[in-house]
Amino acid sequence: MNGGESRQAAQQLLKSRTFTPGQREMAQRKAAPQIGLVMGSESDWDVMKHAAMQLDGFGVAYEARVLSAHRMPDEMFEYAEDAGPRGLRAIIAGAGGAAHLPGMLAAKTTVPILGVPVPSKYLRGEDSLLSIVQMPAGVPVATFAIGEAGAANAALFVVALLAATDPAMARKLVAFRQKQTTAARAMRVPPES
Ligand code: RP5
């Protein structure tokens, strides 16, 4: 069964069965990913899993896969071309070094691309950052911080995009921010304790 067929099967299952809320969320996630989470290598996962964790926390349906721009160019273009027709709302793309994956995806789709610079061995990700952020005018890639913070924030940015048309998601995002505010207000440093 290919990806399209398995999604169709999951959608059929969704229509034909009664679910508990948890089961429905799980089935919806399998049925229709809203977000693509792609990266140039499995070695990027340690960073990119921070995006996955945020998407999981907000119950956003996503698919995660390796898509190497220079080792899998044909698959990369196919993925970008199919992204819109498949209903992906955004693609978070992480890459390290000469990080052309986000820009090349952006070249082949108008689905918003969010680039995450992955730390590299010799230049600590400064190469990745400059490769991703310096897109010539006309084909944008929204670029985030190097590493885990960038991955997490790319996912949170996706949540904010979805929240614009999804009130339940908007409420979750407000609660998430409020939790951080509460935690910050409770912070104490040695002179006060
Ligand atoms: C890039 O090269 C990947 O995004 C990764 O950050 C980097 C190293 O890849 P591996 O040699 O670990 O596969 O394409």
Short mmCIF file of C-alpha atoms and ligand atoms in Angstrom, two decimals:
data_model
loop_
_atom_site.label_atom_id
_atom_site.label_comp_id
_atom_site.label_asym_id
_atom_site.label_seq_id
_atom_site.Cartn_x
_atom_site.Cartn_y
_atom_site.Cartn_z
CA MET A 1 0.00 0.00 0.00
CA ASN A 2 1.51 3.37 -0.97
CA GLY A 3 1.18 6.61 1.06
CA GLY A 4 -1.91 7.81 -0.85
CA GLU A 5 -3.69 4.47 -0.53
CA SER A 6 -2.94 4.16 3.19
CA ARG A 7 -4.26 7.70 3.77
CA GLN A 8 -7.43 6.83 1.84
CA ALA A 9 -7.83 3.67 3.93
CA ALA A 10 -7.41 5.68 7.13
CA GLN A 11 -9.98 8.22 5.92
CA GLN A 12 -12.46 5.40 5.18
CA LEU A 13 -11.83 4.03 8.67
CA LEU A 14 -12.50 7.45 10.15
CA LYS A 15 -15.88 7.61 8.41
CA SER A 16 -16.93 4.08 9.31
CA ARG A 17 -16.04 3.82 13.02
CA THR A 18 -16.96 5.32 16.36
CA PHE A 19 -13.88 6.63 18.17
CA THR A 20 -12.94 7.88 21.57
CA PRO A 21 -11.42 11.41 21.31
CA GLY A 22 -7.87 10.01 21.67
CA GLN A 23 -8.42 7.38 18.96
CA ARG A 24 -9.92 9.98 16.64
CA GLU A 25 -6.90 12.25 17.06
CA MET A 26 -4.58 9.32 16.29
CA ALA A 27 -6.63 8.28 13.24
CA GLN A 28 -6.77 11.84 11.94
CA ARG A 29 -3.01 12.14 12.29
CA LYS A 30 -2.58 9.04 10.11
CA ALA A 31 -5.29 10.12 7.70
CA ALA A 32 -4.23 13.59 6.69
CA PRO A 33 -0.91 15.17 7.63
CA GLN A 34 -1.23 18.94 7.61
CA ILE A 35 2.48 19.56 7.96
CA GLY A 36 5.55 18.07 6.34
CA LEU A 37 8.60 17.72 8.59
CA VAL A 38 11.56 16.91 6.38
CA MET A 39 15.30 16.86 6.87
CA GLY A 40 18.43 16.20 4.87
CA SER A 41 19.66 13.25 6.92
CA GLU A 42 18.71 10.99 9.78
CA SER A 43 21.54 12.73 11.65
CA ASP A 44 19.32 15.85 11.70
CA TRP A 45 16.63 14.12 13.77
CA ASP A 46 18.18 14.99 17.15
CA VAL A 47 17.50 18.63 16.31
CA MET A 48 14.34 18.21 14.26
CA LYS A 49 12.64 16.05 16.88
CA HIS A 50 12.15 19.30 18.82
CA ALA A 51 9.76 20.41 16.08
CA ALA A 52 8.03 17.03 16.20
CA MET A 53 7.62 17.31 19.98
CA GLN A 54 5.87 20.67 19.68
CA LEU A 55 3.59 19.45 16.89
CA ASP A 56 2.75 16.40 19.00
CA GLY A 57 2.01 18.62 21.99
CA PHE A 58 -0.52 20.65 19.98
CA GLY A 59 -2.02 17.62 18.23
CA VAL A 60 -0.97 18.81 14.77
CA ALA A 61 -1.02 16.06 12.14
CA TYR A 62 2.36 15.79 10.45
CA GLU A 63 4.55 13.39 8.54
CA ALA A 64 8.31 13.15 9.12
CA ARG A 65 10.87 11.89 6.63
CA VAL A 66 14.40 12.23 5.31
CA LEU A 67 14.57 14.09 2.01
CA SER A 68 18.14 14.80 0.98
CA ALA A 69 18.42 17.59 -1.59
CA HIS A 70 21.71 16.44 -3.08
CA ARG A 71 21.23 12.70 -2.63
CA MET A 72 17.52 12.44 -3.47
CA PRO A 73 16.83 15.39 -5.80
CA ASP A 74 14.07 13.63 -7.74
CA GLU A 75 12.16 12.68 -4.58
CA MET A 76 12.66 16.19 -3.22
CA PHE A 77 11.06 17.77 -6.28
CA GLU A 78 8.26 15.21 -6.31
CA TYR A 79 7.56 15.90 -2.62
CA ALA A 80 7.43 19.65 -3.23
CA GLU A 81 5.18 19.29 -6.27
CA ASP A 82 2.74 17.03 -4.42
CA ALA A 83 2.69 19.12 -1.22
CA GLY A 84 -0.05 21.53 -2.34
CA PRO A 85 -2.31 18.93 -3.98
CA ARG A 86 -1.94 16.68 -0.91
CA GLY A 87 -3.15 19.51 1.32
CA LEU A 88 0.02 20.22 3.29
CA ARG A 89 -0.32 23.64 4.92
CA ALA A 90 3.42 24.14 5.51
CA ILE A 91 6.71 22.27 5.33
CA ILE A 92 9.34 22.51 8.04
CA ALA A 93 12.67 21.66 6.42
CA GLY A 94 15.86 21.14 8.40
CA ALA A 95 19.29 20.84 6.84
CA GLY A 96 22.94 21.33 7.70
CA GLY A 97 26.00 22.60 5.85
CA ALA A 98 25.28 23.78 2.28
CA ALA A 99 21.67 23.58 3.32
CA HIS A 100 19.81 23.84 0.02
CA LEU A 101 16.82 21.66 0.94
CA PRO A 102 14.48 24.45 2.16
CA GLY A 103 15.26 26.75 -0.78
CA MET A 104 14.89 24.02 -3.39
CA LEU A 105 11.57 22.91 -1.91
CA ALA A 106 10.43 26.53 -1.99
CA ALA A 107 11.43 26.68 -5.66
CA LYS A 108 8.91 23.96 -6.51
CA THR A 109 5.90 24.82 -4.35
CA THR A 110 4.01 27.80 -2.98
CA VAL A 111 3.28 25.91 0.25
CA PRO A 112 5.10 27.94 2.95
CA ILE A 113 8.58 26.58 3.72
CA LEU A 114 10.04 27.04 7.19
CA GLY A 115 13.79 26.44 7.25
CA VAL A 116 15.70 25.17 10.26
CA PRO A 117 19.50 25.45 10.14
CA VAL A 118 20.97 22.28 11.64
CA PRO A 119 24.34 22.65 13.45
CA SER A 120 27.17 21.45 11.22
CA LYS A 121 30.42 19.78 12.22
CA TYR A 122 32.94 22.48 11.29
CA LEU A 123 30.99 25.75 11.23
CA ARG A 124 28.48 25.03 14.02
CA GLY A 125 25.53 25.71 11.74
CA GLU A 126 26.50 29.23 10.71
CA ASP A 127 26.90 27.83 7.18
CA SER A 128 23.43 26.23 7.41
CA LEU A 129 21.91 29.49 8.66
CA LEU A 130 23.39 31.63 5.89
CA SER A 131 22.54 29.06 3.22
CA ILE A 132 18.89 28.99 4.27
CA VAL A 133 18.30 32.61 5.18
CA GLN A 134 19.88 34.31 2.17
CA MET A 135 17.20 33.53 -0.41
CA PRO A 136 17.07 36.01 -3.28
CA ALA A 137 13.88 38.07 -3.39
CA GLY A 138 10.94 36.25 -4.94
CA VAL A 139 11.10 32.80 -3.39
CA PRO A 140 10.94 33.08 0.40
CA VAL A 141 12.02 30.63 3.09
CA ALA A 142 11.06 31.63 6.64
CA THR A 143 14.27 30.95 8.51
CA PHE A 144 14.57 30.10 12.20
CA ALA A 145 17.40 29.94 14.72
CA ILE A 146 20.16 27.36 14.49
CA GLY A 147 19.39 24.10 16.27
CA GLU A 148 16.77 22.96 18.76
CA ALA A 149 15.30 26.41 19.42
CA GLY A 150 14.82 26.96 15.70
CA ALA A 151 13.15 23.57 15.27
CA ALA A 152 10.80 24.17 18.20
CA ASN A 153 9.98 27.69 17.02
CA ALA A 154 9.31 26.56 13.46
CA ALA A 155 6.68 24.20 14.86
CA LEU A 156 5.25 26.90 17.10
CA PHE A 157 5.07 29.23 14.11
CA VAL A 158 3.12 26.56 12.24
CA VAL A 159 0.78 26.34 15.23
CA ALA A 160 0.29 30.12 15.07
CA LEU A 161 -0.53 29.88 11.34
CA LEU A 162 -3.08 27.14 11.96
CA ALA A 163 -4.49 29.03 14.95
CA ALA A 164 -5.49 31.89 12.64
CA THR A 165 -8.33 29.74 11.31
CA ASP A 166 -8.72 27.20 14.14
CA PRO A 167 -10.10 28.62 17.41
CA ALA A 168 -9.32 25.47 19.41
CA MET A 169 -5.68 25.66 18.30
CA ALA A 170 -5.63 29.38 19.15
CA ARG A 171 -6.81 28.59 22.69
CA LYS A 172 -4.08 25.96 23.09
CA LEU A 173 -1.46 28.44 21.92
CA VAL A 174 -2.62 31.12 24.36
CA ALA A 175 -2.51 28.55 27.19
CA PHE A 176 0.99 27.49 26.13
CA ARG A 177 2.21 31.09 26.22
CA GLN A 178 0.50 31.71 29.54
CA LYS A 179 2.30 28.71 31.05
CA GLN A 180 5.64 30.22 30.03
CA THR A 181 4.68 33.58 31.51
CA THR A 182 3.69 31.93 34.79
CA ALA A 183 6.97 30.00 34.87
CA ALA A 184 9.00 33.16 34.18
CA ARG A 185 7.16 35.10 36.91
CA ALA A 186 7.99 32.35 39.38
CA MET A 187 11.72 32.53 38.60
CA ARG A 188 13.98 33.68 41.42
CA VAL A 189 17.69 34.42 41.43
CA PRO A 190 20.01 34.01 44.44
CA PRO A 191 19.88 37.55 45.92
CA GLU A 192 16.10 37.28 46.44
CA SER A 193 15.89 33.68 47.71
C1 RP5 B 1 23.00 17.63 5.18
O1 RP5 B 1 24.27 17.21 5.51
C2 RP5 B 1 22.09 17.09 6.22
O2 RP5 B 1 21.01 17.95 6.40
C3 RP5 B 1 22.95 16.97 7.44
O3 RP5 B 1 22.76 18.07 8.32
C4 RP5 B 1 24.37 17.01 6.88
C5 RP5 B 1 25.16 15.76 7.20
O4 RP5 B 1 24.46 14.64 6.70
P1 RP5 B 1 24.98 13.16 7.03
O5 RP5 B 1 26.40 13.08 6.53
O6 RP5 B 1 24.92 13.02 8.55
O7 RP5 B 1 24.02 12.23 6.33
O8 RP5 B 1 22.62 17.15 3.93
#
